[in-house]
Amino acid sequence: MSISTSGPRLRRTGAAAAAVLALAGLAACSTDSTTPAASATTSATDDAPAAFPTTIDHAFGATTIEAQPTRVAAISWANQDSAIALGVVPVAMPFASYGGDENGYLPWTLAGLEALGEERPELFSDTDGIPFEDVAGLTPEVILGTYSGITQEEYDQLTKIAPTVAYPEDAWGADWKDQLTYTGQALGKTAEAETLRADIEQQLADVVAGAPEIQGKTFAYLSFSSADPSSVFYYTVEDSRVEFVESLGLESSPKIVELSEGNEEFFGTLSAEVVDEIDADIVFAYVDSAEHLEAVKADPLLGSIPAIKNDAVVMLDDPTFILSTSAPSPLSIPWAIDQYVPLIQDAAANIK
């Protein structure tokens, strides 16, 4: 797989946006956090069939699912995680070419599958776009694309295969709660989805309560390119990775809030000459490596960002960990939070 060094990290367009990070191949992070799927039911509830037919509104209209599906296909990042967390093993899901292991699984997804037994999905490559024929060949009864950037044309093609659930409003705009809600409705597992959401929210609340020193601190999510040091990318307040940090008690910096107004994309570009206007206590920094971060700090312009100057930085250079926090899902959040919060605490200790 070719990794580009240009553009914002995790550019979420086209084929699940698999290739946009220029990152060192560091070992995947590990954690003892229990995945929600370990306690999720593996069969439909007794009253689940009564939930059908069900109609789900989304960006491309409405999708009606006539009966409880047993064959579920997931496209793009994260969609499989909600199904697995609710006890359903998809018949098809993307090969995780970014951040995954040699078999194409992300660690939290694999843990969720292992908790459900021996069954495994068919993995397909979406590097060059959705493989419609491959998906169709697995005869799914519903296709999950709540967290995706599919176009109207792609949606129309998918609906010829099976009822397809797209994102609520904006491409790549569904947070983990939306993903869980839509998937729960599509699978006839609304009650389980609500219970799981409450469990994850409690986990987040417990983490927040244990880290009072980061509460109310302002932050900016930035991406630095070694190929083009003159440009810096920021992520808007509508982006899922930003919303995840806010769920930990931090607040987007006023400058990021200002820049986000009227920006319909999930990211924007800053010239290096104005980066010192990023008035954040902490910077979350996508970089290629620790050496790249040192080069950013030494740069006369980039190093003038107050949080960079103070070394109040959460360095993000590991593909697996990046994906767990950039595309947060009901499985990746419990996997990530015990690692994420200490990194934020370390950065907060350097605020001046």
Short mmCIF file of the C-alpha atoms (twelve columns), coordinates in Angstrom:
data_MODEL
# 
_entry.id   MODEL 
# 
loop_
_atom_site.group_PDB 
_atom_site.id 
_atom_site.type_symbol 
_atom_site.label_atom_id 
_atom_site.label_alt_id 
_atom_site.label_comp_id 
_atom_site.label_asym_id 
_atom_site.label_seq_id 
_atom_site.Cartn_x 
_atom_site.Cartn_y 
_atom_site.Cartn_z 
_atom_site.pdbx_PDB_model_num 
ATOM 1   C CA . MET A 1   0.000   0.000   0.000  1 
ATOM 2   C CA . SER A 2   1.281   3.424   -0.895 1 
ATOM 3   C CA . ILE A 3   1.095   6.057   1.824  1 
ATOM 4   C CA . SER A 4   0.977   9.665   0.743  1 
ATOM 5   C CA . THR A 5   2.852   12.327  2.637  1 
ATOM 6   C CA . SER A 6   0.589   15.117  1.441  1 
ATOM 7   C CA . GLY A 7   -2.811  16.231  2.654  1 
ATOM 8   C CA . PRO A 8   -4.503  15.868  6.029  1 
ATOM 9   C CA . ARG A 9   -4.159  12.635  7.935  1 
ATOM 10  C CA . LEU A 10  -6.971  10.211  7.243  1 
ATOM 11  C CA . ARG A 11  -8.405  12.059  4.268  1 
ATOM 12  C CA . ARG A 12  -11.822 10.475  4.216  1 
ATOM 13  C CA . THR A 13  -12.888 10.408  0.604  1 
ATOM 14  C CA . GLY A 14  -13.236 7.711   -2.021 1 
ATOM 15  C CA . ALA A 15  -12.315 4.172   -1.080 1 
ATOM 16  C CA . ALA A 16  -12.471 4.481   2.686  1 
ATOM 17  C CA . ALA A 17  -9.578  6.918   2.427  1 
ATOM 18  C CA . ALA A 18  -7.062  4.256   3.177  1 
ATOM 19  C CA . ALA A 19  -3.935  6.006   2.008  1 
ATOM 20  C CA . VAL A 20  -3.074  9.359   3.428  1 
ATOM 21  C CA . LEU A 21  -0.726  9.051   6.303  1 
ATOM 22  C CA . ALA A 22  3.039   9.179   6.105  1 
ATOM 23  C CA . LEU A 23  3.726   7.436   9.356  1 
ATOM 24  C CA . ALA A 24  6.449   5.285   10.802 1 
ATOM 25  C CA . GLY A 25  5.543   1.601   11.112 1 
ATOM 26  C CA . LEU A 26  5.511   1.451   14.876 1 
ATOM 27  C CA . ALA A 27  4.158   -1.542  16.739 1 
ATOM 28  C CA . ALA A 28  0.453   -1.463  17.501 1 
ATOM 29  C CA . CYS A 29  -0.530  -0.301  20.965 1 
ATOM 30  C CA . SER A 30  -2.046  -2.767  23.406 1 
ATOM 31  C CA . THR A 31  -4.498  -2.530  26.254 1 
ATOM 32  C CA . ASP A 32  -6.314  -4.713  28.730 1 
ATOM 33  C CA . SER A 33  -9.618  -2.892  28.215 1 
ATOM 34  C CA . THR A 34  -12.494 -5.262  27.599 1 
ATOM 35  C CA . THR A 35  -14.280 -4.879  24.300 1 
ATOM 36  C CA . PRO A 36  -18.049 -4.350  24.573 1 
ATOM 37  C CA . ALA A 37  -18.643 -7.258  22.207 1 
ATOM 38  C CA . ALA A 38  -17.474 -9.634  24.899 1 
ATOM 39  C CA . SER A 39  -20.742 -9.119  26.732 1 
ATOM 40  C CA . ALA A 40  -23.032 -8.455  23.782 1 
ATOM 41  C CA . THR A 41  -25.772 -10.898 22.915 1 
ATOM 42  C CA . THR A 42  -25.085 -13.054 19.882 1 
ATOM 43  C CA . SER A 43  -28.694 -13.637 18.940 1 
ATOM 44  C CA . ALA A 44  -31.746 -11.531 18.286 1 
ATOM 45  C CA . THR A 45  -33.948 -10.624 21.208 1 
ATOM 46  C CA . ASP A 46  -37.336 -12.323 21.371 1 
ATOM 47  C CA . ASP A 47  -39.163 -9.201  20.251 1 
ATOM 48  C CA . ALA A 48  -36.659 -8.152  17.560 1 
ATOM 49  C CA . PRO A 49  -38.787 -9.403  14.628 1 
ATOM 50  C CA . ALA A 50  -41.552 -7.088  15.819 1 
ATOM 51  C CA . ALA A 51  -39.223 -4.158  15.059 1 
ATOM 52  C CA . PHE A 52  -39.554 -4.866  11.337 1 
ATOM 53  C CA . PRO A 53  -40.184 -3.508  8.854  1 
ATOM 54  C CA . THR A 54  -38.153 -0.487  9.942  1 
ATOM 55  C CA . THR A 55  -37.270 2.679   8.037  1 
ATOM 56  C CA . ILE A 56  -34.051 4.624   8.610  1 
ATOM 57  C CA . ASP A 57  -33.679 8.192   7.355  1 
ATOM 58  C CA . HIS A 58  -30.265 9.264   6.106  1 
ATOM 59  C CA . ALA A 59  -28.501 11.666  3.748  1 
ATOM 60  C CA . PHE A 60  -29.782 9.949   0.595  1 
ATOM 61  C CA . GLY A 61  -33.373 9.519   1.684  1 
ATOM 62  C CA . ALA A 62  -34.764 6.572   3.619  1 
ATOM 63  C CA . THR A 63  -34.016 2.860   3.711  1 
ATOM 64  C CA . THR A 64  -36.650 0.309   4.651  1 
ATOM 65  C CA . ILE A 65  -35.544 -3.064  5.981  1 
ATOM 66  C CA . GLU A 66  -38.405 -5.515  5.762  1 
ATOM 67  C CA . ALA A 67  -37.157 -8.255  8.091  1 
ATOM 68  C CA . GLN A 68  -34.386 -8.765  10.602 1 
ATOM 69  C CA . PRO A 69  -31.203 -9.310  8.566  1 
ATOM 70  C CA . THR A 70  -28.903 -12.215 9.241  1 
ATOM 71  C CA . ARG A 71  -26.341 -11.424 6.523  1 
ATOM 72  C CA . VAL A 72  -24.725 -8.032  7.114  1 
ATOM 73  C CA . ALA A 73  -22.067 -6.338  4.987  1 
ATOM 74  C CA . ALA A 74  -20.020 -3.414  6.278  1 
ATOM 75  C CA . ILE A 75  -18.253 -0.901  4.046  1 
ATOM 76  C CA . SER A 76  -15.667 1.743   4.944  1 
ATOM 77  C CA . TRP A 77  -14.090 2.156   8.360  1 
ATOM 78  C CA . ALA A 78  -15.756 1.348   11.658 1 
ATOM 79  C CA . ASN A 79  -19.143 0.104   10.411 1 
ATOM 80  C CA . GLN A 80  -18.291 -3.498  11.191 1 
ATOM 81  C CA . ASP A 81  -17.463 -2.551  14.771 1 
ATOM 82  C CA . SER A 82  -21.001 -1.527  15.673 1 
ATOM 83  C CA . ALA A 83  -22.399 -4.777  14.301 1 
ATOM 84  C CA . ILE A 84  -19.786 -6.868  16.116 1 
ATOM 85  C CA . ALA A 85  -20.321 -4.929  19.337 1 
ATOM 86  C CA . LEU A 86  -23.993 -5.868  19.072 1 
ATOM 87  C CA . GLY A 87  -23.156 -9.532  18.624 1 
ATOM 88  C CA . VAL A 88  -23.421 -9.834  14.845 1 
ATOM 89  C CA . VAL A 89  -20.525 -11.089 12.719 1 
ATOM 90  C CA . PRO A 90  -20.679 -9.437  9.281  1 
ATOM 91  C CA . VAL A 91  -20.456 -11.602 6.187  1 
ATOM 92  C CA . ALA A 92  -18.183 -8.962  4.650  1 
ATOM 93  C CA . MET A 93  -16.029 -6.054  5.796  1 
ATOM 94  C CA . PRO A 94  -12.981 -4.132  4.506  1 
ATOM 95  C CA . PHE A 95  -9.431  -5.441  4.865  1 
ATOM 96  C CA . ALA A 96  -7.718  -3.032  7.281  1 
ATOM 97  C CA . SER A 97  -4.741  -2.062  5.142  1 
ATOM 98  C CA . TYR A 98  -4.031  0.902   7.427  1 
ATOM 99  C CA . GLY A 99  -3.368  0.091   11.062 1 
ATOM 100 C CA . GLY A 100 -4.420  -3.547  10.792 1 
ATOM 101 C CA . ASP A 101 -2.447  -6.748  11.222 1 
ATOM 102 C CA . GLU A 102 -1.164  -8.947  8.395  1 
ATOM 103 C CA . ASN A 103 -4.565  -10.596 8.180  1 
ATOM 104 C CA . GLY A 104 -6.383  -7.290  7.770  1 
ATOM 105 C CA . TYR A 105 -7.852  -6.960  11.256 1 
ATOM 106 C CA . LEU A 106 -7.656  -4.047  13.665 1 
ATOM 107 C CA . PRO A 107 -6.932  -5.269  17.211 1 
ATOM 108 C CA . TRP A 108 -10.230 -4.135  18.726 1 
ATOM 109 C CA . THR A 109 -12.206 -5.612  15.828 1 
ATOM 110 C CA . LEU A 110 -10.384 -8.921  16.134 1 
ATOM 111 C CA . ALA A 111 -10.955 -8.997  19.898 1 
ATOM 112 C CA . GLY A 112 -14.654 -8.420  19.316 1 
ATOM 113 C CA . LEU A 113 -14.820 -11.232 16.780 1 
ATOM 114 C CA . GLU A 114 -12.918 -13.609 19.028 1 
ATOM 115 C CA . ALA A 115 -15.402 -12.898 21.812 1 
ATOM 116 C CA . LEU A 116 -18.182 -14.062 19.505 1 
ATOM 117 C CA . GLY A 117 -16.593 -17.342 18.436 1 
ATOM 118 C CA . GLU A 118 -14.853 -18.825 15.410 1 
ATOM 119 C CA . GLU A 119 -16.851 -17.170 12.626 1 
ATOM 120 C CA . ARG A 120 -14.986 -14.603 10.510 1 
ATOM 121 C CA . PRO A 121 -16.157 -12.175 7.822  1 
ATOM 122 C CA . GLU A 122 -14.997 -12.218 4.231  1 
ATOM 123 C CA . LEU A 123 -12.484 -9.376  3.854  1 
ATOM 124 C CA . PHE A 124 -12.391 -7.270  0.716  1 
ATOM 125 C CA . SER A 125 -10.040 -4.529  -0.447 1 
ATOM 126 C CA . ASP A 126 -11.553 -1.078  -0.910 1 
ATOM 127 C CA . THR A 127 -8.290  0.689   -1.760 1 
ATOM 128 C CA . ASP A 128 -9.538  1.296   -5.300 1 
ATOM 129 C CA . GLY A 129 -13.154 1.851   -4.347 1 
ATOM 130 C CA . ILE A 130 -16.018 -0.301  -3.160 1 
ATOM 131 C CA . PRO A 131 -15.802 -3.721  -4.854 1 
ATOM 132 C CA . PHE A 132 -19.490 -3.931  -5.710 1 
ATOM 133 C CA . GLU A 133 -19.260 -7.355  -7.336 1 
ATOM 134 C CA . ASP A 134 -17.460 -8.846  -4.342 1 
ATOM 135 C CA . VAL A 135 -20.044 -7.445  -1.948 1 
ATOM 136 C CA . ALA A 136 -22.912 -8.629  -4.132 1 
ATOM 137 C CA . GLY A 137 -21.426 -12.109 -4.326 1 
ATOM 138 C CA . LEU A 138 -21.826 -12.491 -0.559 1 
ATOM 139 C CA . THR A 139 -25.595 -11.822 -0.804 1 
ATOM 140 C CA . PRO A 140 -25.969 -9.466  2.146  1 
ATOM 141 C CA . GLU A 141 -29.421 -8.595  3.415  1 
ATOM 142 C CA . VAL A 142 -28.330 -5.147  4.601  1 
ATOM 143 C CA . ILE A 143 -25.263 -2.967  3.952  1 
ATOM 144 C CA . LEU A 144 -23.958 -0.679  6.692  1 
ATOM 145 C CA . GLY A 145 -22.335 2.574   5.571  1 
ATOM 146 C CA . THR A 146 -23.273 4.912   8.405  1 
ATOM 147 C CA . TYR A 147 -19.658 5.961   8.851  1 
ATOM 148 C CA . SER A 148 -18.550 6.492   5.281  1 
ATOM 149 C CA . GLY A 149 -18.121 8.984   2.481  1 
ATOM 150 C CA . ILE A 150 -20.163 7.196   -0.182 1 
ATOM 151 C CA . THR A 151 -21.583 9.303   -2.975 1 
ATOM 152 C CA . GLN A 152 -25.092 9.245   -4.341 1 
ATOM 153 C CA . GLU A 153 -23.868 7.133   -7.246 1 
ATOM 154 C CA . GLU A 154 -22.208 4.621   -4.930 1 
ATOM 155 C CA . TYR A 155 -25.281 4.512   -2.740 1 
ATOM 156 C CA . ASP A 156 -27.471 3.819   -5.757 1 
ATOM 157 C CA . GLN A 157 -25.200 0.945   -6.773 1 
ATOM 158 C CA . LEU A 158 -25.218 -0.514  -3.281 1 
ATOM 159 C CA . THR A 159 -29.002 -0.409  -3.013 1 
ATOM 160 C CA . LYS A 160 -29.169 -2.679  -6.066 1 
ATOM 161 C CA . ILE A 161 -27.395 -5.269  -3.906 1 
ATOM 162 C CA . ALA A 162 -29.270 -4.807  -0.613 1 
ATOM 163 C CA . PRO A 163 -30.927 -2.114  1.517  1 
ATOM 164 C CA . THR A 164 -28.127 0.288   2.422  1 
ATOM 165 C CA . VAL A 165 -27.890 2.542   5.468  1 
ATOM 166 C CA . ALA A 166 -25.877 5.688   4.729  1 
ATOM 167 C CA . TYR A 167 -24.673 8.468   7.025  1 
ATOM 168 C CA . PRO A 168 -27.191 10.766  8.761  1 
ATOM 169 C CA . GLU A 169 -26.241 14.064  7.097  1 
ATOM 170 C CA . ASP A 170 -22.587 14.699  6.274  1 
ATOM 171 C CA . ALA A 171 -20.074 12.324  4.733  1 
ATOM 172 C CA . TRP A 172 -17.910 10.911  7.525  1 
ATOM 173 C CA . GLY A 173 -19.981 12.895  9.999  1 
ATOM 174 C CA . ALA A 174 -21.506 10.065  12.061 1 
ATOM 175 C CA . ASP A 175 -19.986 9.781   15.503 1 
ATOM 176 C CA . TRP A 176 -19.847 6.464   17.337 1 
ATOM 177 C CA . LYS A 177 -23.236 7.106   18.936 1 
ATOM 178 C CA . ASP A 178 -24.911 7.641   15.560 1 
ATOM 179 C CA . GLN A 179 -23.190 4.536   14.231 1 
ATOM 180 C CA . LEU A 180 -24.502 2.498   17.131 1 
ATOM 181 C CA . THR A 181 -28.035 3.900   16.924 1 
ATOM 182 C CA . TYR A 182 -28.383 3.316   13.184 1 
ATOM 183 C CA . THR A 183 -26.859 -0.146  13.357 1 
ATOM 184 C CA . GLY A 184 -29.052 -1.120  16.289 1 
ATOM 185 C CA . GLN A 185 -32.155 -0.117  14.357 1 
ATOM 186 C CA . ALA A 186 -31.010 -1.868  11.184 1 
ATOM 187 C CA . LEU A 187 -30.289 -5.115  13.045 1 
ATOM 188 C CA . GLY A 188 -33.315 -5.088  15.329 1 
ATOM 189 C CA . LYS A 189 -31.111 -4.507  18.353 1 
ATOM 190 C CA . THR A 190 -32.158 -1.036  19.468 1 
ATOM 191 C CA . ALA A 191 -32.329 -1.949  23.156 1 
ATOM 192 C CA . GLU A 192 -28.881 -3.552  23.067 1 
ATOM 193 C CA . ALA A 193 -27.503 -0.477  21.312 1 
ATOM 194 C CA . GLU A 194 -28.913 1.816   23.975 1 
ATOM 195 C CA . THR A 195 -27.439 -0.338  26.739 1 
ATOM 196 C CA . LEU A 196 -24.037 -0.450  25.055 1 
ATOM 197 C CA . ARG A 197 -24.061 3.303   24.504 1 
ATOM 198 C CA . ALA A 198 -24.745 3.852   28.203 1 
ATOM 199 C CA . ASP A 199 -21.913 1.461   29.116 1 
ATOM 200 C CA . ILE A 200 -19.402 3.297   26.927 1 
ATOM 201 C CA . GLU A 201 -20.558 6.694   28.135 1 
ATOM 202 C CA . GLN A 202 -20.019 5.483   31.700 1 
ATOM 203 C CA . GLN A 203 -16.502 4.346   30.808 1 
ATOM 204 C CA . LEU A 204 -15.797 7.790   29.403 1 
ATOM 205 C CA . ALA A 205 -17.286 9.462   32.469 1 
ATOM 206 C CA . ASP A 206 -15.093 7.356   34.747 1 
ATOM 207 C CA . VAL A 207 -11.994 8.316   32.769 1 
ATOM 208 C CA . VAL A 208 -12.954 11.990  32.859 1 
ATOM 209 C CA . ALA A 209 -13.490 11.847  36.615 1 
ATOM 210 C CA . GLY A 210 -10.002 10.411  37.032 1 
ATOM 211 C CA . ALA A 211 -8.296  13.168  35.058 1 
ATOM 212 C CA . PRO A 212 -9.493  16.510  36.492 1 
ATOM 213 C CA . GLU A 213 -6.301  18.264  35.357 1 
ATOM 214 C CA . ILE A 214 -7.282  18.078  31.689 1 
ATOM 215 C CA . GLN A 215 -10.846 19.287  32.118 1 
ATOM 216 C CA . GLY A 216 -11.588 22.552  30.349 1 
ATOM 217 C CA . LYS A 217 -8.206  22.688  28.621 1 
ATOM 218 C CA . THR A 218 -8.387  23.928  25.049 1 
ATOM 219 C CA . PHE A 219 -6.960  21.948  22.165 1 
ATOM 220 C CA . ALA A 220 -6.357  21.940  18.425 1 
ATOM 221 C CA . TYR A 221 -6.055  18.855  16.234 1 
ATOM 222 C CA . LEU A 222 -3.353  19.548  13.637 1 
ATOM 223 C CA . SER A 223 -1.570  17.601  10.918 1 
ATOM 224 C CA . PHE A 224 1.976   18.376  9.838  1 
ATOM 225 C CA . SER A 225 3.490   17.255  6.544  1 
ATOM 226 C CA . SER A 226 7.183   16.535  6.169  1 
ATOM 227 C CA . ALA A 227 6.720   16.847  2.400  1 
ATOM 228 C CA . ASP A 228 5.207   20.330  2.652  1 
ATOM 229 C CA . PRO A 229 6.206   22.050  5.900  1 
ATOM 230 C CA . SER A 230 4.617   25.301  4.729  1 
ATOM 231 C CA . SER A 231 1.091   23.933  5.221  1 
ATOM 232 C CA . VAL A 232 -0.664  22.812  8.360  1 
ATOM 233 C CA . PHE A 233 -4.051  21.123  8.392  1 
ATOM 234 C CA . TYR A 234 -6.572  21.575  11.187 1 
ATOM 235 C CA . TYR A 235 -9.660  19.501  11.958 1 
ATOM 236 C CA . THR A 236 -13.002 21.187  12.482 1 
ATOM 237 C CA . VAL A 237 -15.268 20.959  15.486 1 
ATOM 238 C CA . GLU A 238 -17.603 18.680  13.492 1 
ATOM 239 C CA . ASP A 239 -14.929 16.030  12.985 1 
ATOM 240 C CA . SER A 240 -15.303 12.770  14.908 1 
ATOM 241 C CA . ARG A 241 -11.749 12.804  16.296 1 
ATOM 242 C CA . VAL A 242 -12.329 16.294  17.671 1 
ATOM 243 C CA . GLU A 243 -15.660 15.279  19.184 1 
ATOM 244 C CA . PHE A 244 -13.948 12.316  20.849 1 
ATOM 245 C CA . VAL A 245 -11.437 14.604  22.587 1 
ATOM 246 C CA . GLU A 246 -14.269 16.893  23.660 1 
ATOM 247 C CA . SER A 247 -15.989 13.882  25.236 1 
ATOM 248 C CA . LEU A 248 -12.936 13.630  27.514 1 
ATOM 249 C CA . GLY A 249 -13.630 17.095  28.916 1 
ATOM 250 C CA . LEU A 250 -11.434 19.283  26.722 1 
ATOM 251 C CA . GLU A 251 -12.685 22.184  24.612 1 
ATOM 252 C CA . SER A 252 -11.844 23.184  21.056 1 
ATOM 253 C CA . SER A 253 -9.736  26.329  21.023 1 
ATOM 254 C CA . PRO A 254 -11.489 29.569  20.060 1 
ATOM 255 C CA . LYS A 255 -9.430  29.826  16.868 1 
ATOM 256 C CA . ILE A 256 -10.474 26.345  15.756 1 
ATOM 257 C CA . VAL A 257 -14.097 27.191  16.493 1 
ATOM 258 C CA . GLU A 258 -13.737 30.340  14.389 1 
ATOM 259 C CA . LEU A 259 -12.057 28.504  11.510 1 
ATOM 260 C CA . SER A 260 -14.728 25.803  11.578 1 
ATOM 261 C CA . GLU A 261 -17.546 28.250  10.939 1 
ATOM 262 C CA . GLY A 262 -18.736 27.921  7.379  1 
ATOM 263 C CA . ASN A 263 -16.277 25.111  6.635  1 
ATOM 264 C CA . GLU A 264 -18.259 22.211  5.192  1 
ATOM 265 C CA . GLU A 265 -15.204 19.930  5.138  1 
ATOM 266 C CA . PHE A 266 -13.902 18.038  8.141  1 
ATOM 267 C CA . PHE A 267 -10.538 19.799  7.827  1 
ATOM 268 C CA . GLY A 268 -9.009  23.056  6.656  1 
ATOM 269 C CA . THR A 269 -5.589  24.427  5.720  1 
ATOM 270 C CA . LEU A 270 -3.473  27.006  7.524  1 
ATOM 271 C CA . SER A 271 -0.389  28.624  6.109  1 
ATOM 272 C CA . ALA A 272 2.633   28.347  8.355  1 
ATOM 273 C CA . GLU A 273 2.740   32.130  8.629  1 
ATOM 274 C CA . VAL A 274 -0.434  32.245  10.715 1 
ATOM 275 C CA . VAL A 275 -0.142  29.074  12.776 1 
ATOM 276 C CA . ASP A 276 0.923   31.048  15.823 1 
ATOM 277 C CA . GLU A 277 -2.724  32.152  16.016 1 
ATOM 278 C CA . ILE A 278 -3.689  28.650  17.155 1 
ATOM 279 C CA . ASP A 279 -4.492  29.604  20.741 1 
ATOM 280 C CA . ALA A 280 -4.725  26.117  22.215 1 
ATOM 281 C CA . ASP A 281 -3.394  24.792  25.492 1 
ATOM 282 C CA . ILE A 282 -2.661  21.434  23.867 1 
ATOM 283 C CA . VAL A 283 -1.981  20.394  20.278 1 
ATOM 284 C CA . PHE A 284 -2.799  16.922  19.004 1 
ATOM 285 C CA . ALA A 285 -0.171  16.509  16.296 1 
ATOM 286 C CA . TYR A 286 -0.168  14.078  13.401 1 
ATOM 287 C CA . VAL A 287 3.470   13.617  12.460 1 
ATOM 288 C CA . ASP A 288 5.492   11.009  10.609 1 
ATOM 289 C CA . SER A 289 7.662   10.145  13.597 1 
ATOM 290 C CA . ALA A 290 9.229   11.501  16.769 1 
ATOM 291 C CA . GLU A 291 12.004  12.933  14.594 1 
ATOM 292 C CA . HIS A 292 9.435   14.748  12.503 1 
ATOM 293 C CA . LEU A 293 7.926   16.283  15.640 1 
ATOM 294 C CA . GLU A 294 11.373  17.533  16.662 1 
ATOM 295 C CA . ALA A 295 11.710  19.148  13.229 1 
ATOM 296 C CA . VAL A 296 8.325   20.838  13.734 1 
ATOM 297 C CA . LYS A 297 9.460   22.182  17.095 1 
ATOM 298 C CA . ALA A 298 12.690  23.504  15.555 1 
ATOM 299 C CA . ASP A 299 10.923  25.209  12.657 1 
ATOM 300 C CA . PRO A 300 10.863  29.011  13.177 1 
ATOM 301 C CA . LEU A 301 7.192   29.261  12.165 1 
ATOM 302 C CA . LEU A 302 5.694   25.946  13.257 1 
ATOM 303 C CA . GLY A 303 7.595   26.074  16.524 1 
ATOM 304 C CA . SER A 304 5.892   29.374  17.323 1 
ATOM 305 C CA . ILE A 305 2.552   27.666  17.977 1 
ATOM 306 C CA . PRO A 306 2.206   28.220  21.737 1 
ATOM 307 C CA . ALA A 307 1.458   24.588  22.620 1 
ATOM 308 C CA . ILE A 308 4.282   23.371  20.377 1 
ATOM 309 C CA . LYS A 309 6.664   25.840  22.007 1 
ATOM 310 C CA . ASN A 310 5.635   24.555  25.454 1 
ATOM 311 C CA . ASP A 311 5.831   20.900  24.387 1 
ATOM 312 C CA . ALA A 312 2.172   20.525  25.355 1 
ATOM 313 C CA . VAL A 313 1.737   18.053  22.534 1 
ATOM 314 C CA . VAL A 314 0.006   14.714  22.081 1 
ATOM 315 C CA . MET A 315 2.131   13.083  19.396 1 
ATOM 316 C CA . LEU A 316 0.194   10.835  17.020 1 
ATOM 317 C CA . ASP A 317 2.431   8.736   14.780 1 
ATOM 318 C CA . ASP A 318 1.245   5.151   15.241 1 
ATOM 319 C CA . PRO A 319 -1.247  4.014   12.553 1 
ATOM 320 C CA . THR A 320 -3.211  1.641   14.780 1 
ATOM 321 C CA . PHE A 321 -3.638  4.121   17.604 1 
ATOM 322 C CA . ILE A 322 -4.382  6.917   15.155 1 
ATOM 323 C CA . LEU A 323 -7.203  4.932   13.601 1 
ATOM 324 C CA . SER A 324 -8.652  4.026   16.998 1 
ATOM 325 C CA . THR A 325 -9.037  7.712   17.871 1 
ATOM 326 C CA . SER A 326 -9.624  9.205   14.421 1 
ATOM 327 C CA . ALA A 327 -12.496 6.886   13.525 1 
ATOM 328 C CA . PRO A 328 -13.803 6.126   17.025 1 
ATOM 329 C CA . SER A 329 -16.231 3.237   17.205 1 
ATOM 330 C CA . PRO A 330 -18.010 1.291   19.955 1 
ATOM 331 C CA . LEU A 331 -15.091 -1.165  19.921 1 
ATOM 332 C CA . SER A 332 -12.145 1.200   19.468 1 
ATOM 333 C CA . ILE A 333 -13.075 3.640   22.227 1 
ATOM 334 C CA . PRO A 334 -12.705 1.166   25.125 1 
ATOM 335 C CA . TRP A 335 -9.495  -0.035  23.473 1 
ATOM 336 C CA . ALA A 336 -8.054  3.478   23.192 1 
ATOM 337 C CA . ILE A 337 -9.084  5.540   26.195 1 
ATOM 338 C CA . ASP A 338 -6.721  4.022   28.744 1 
ATOM 339 C CA . GLN A 339 -3.830  4.953   26.451 1 
ATOM 340 C CA . TYR A 340 -5.188  8.284   25.228 1 
ATOM 341 C CA . VAL A 341 -5.841  9.996   28.541 1 
ATOM 342 C CA . PRO A 342 -2.305  9.528   29.974 1 
ATOM 343 C CA . LEU A 343 -0.897  11.075  26.787 1 
ATOM 344 C CA . ILE A 344 -3.189  14.069  27.265 1 
ATOM 345 C CA . GLN A 345 -2.243  14.330  30.926 1 
ATOM 346 C CA . ASP A 346 1.442   14.396  30.017 1 
ATOM 347 C CA . ALA A 347 0.808   17.190  27.524 1 
ATOM 348 C CA . ALA A 348 -1.278  19.138  30.020 1 
ATOM 349 C CA . ALA A 349 1.579   19.032  32.516 1 
ATOM 350 C CA . ASN A 350 3.581   21.269  30.152 1 
ATOM 351 C CA . ILE A 351 0.958   23.987  29.762 1 
ATOM 352 C CA . LYS A 352 2.371   27.390  30.693 1 
# 
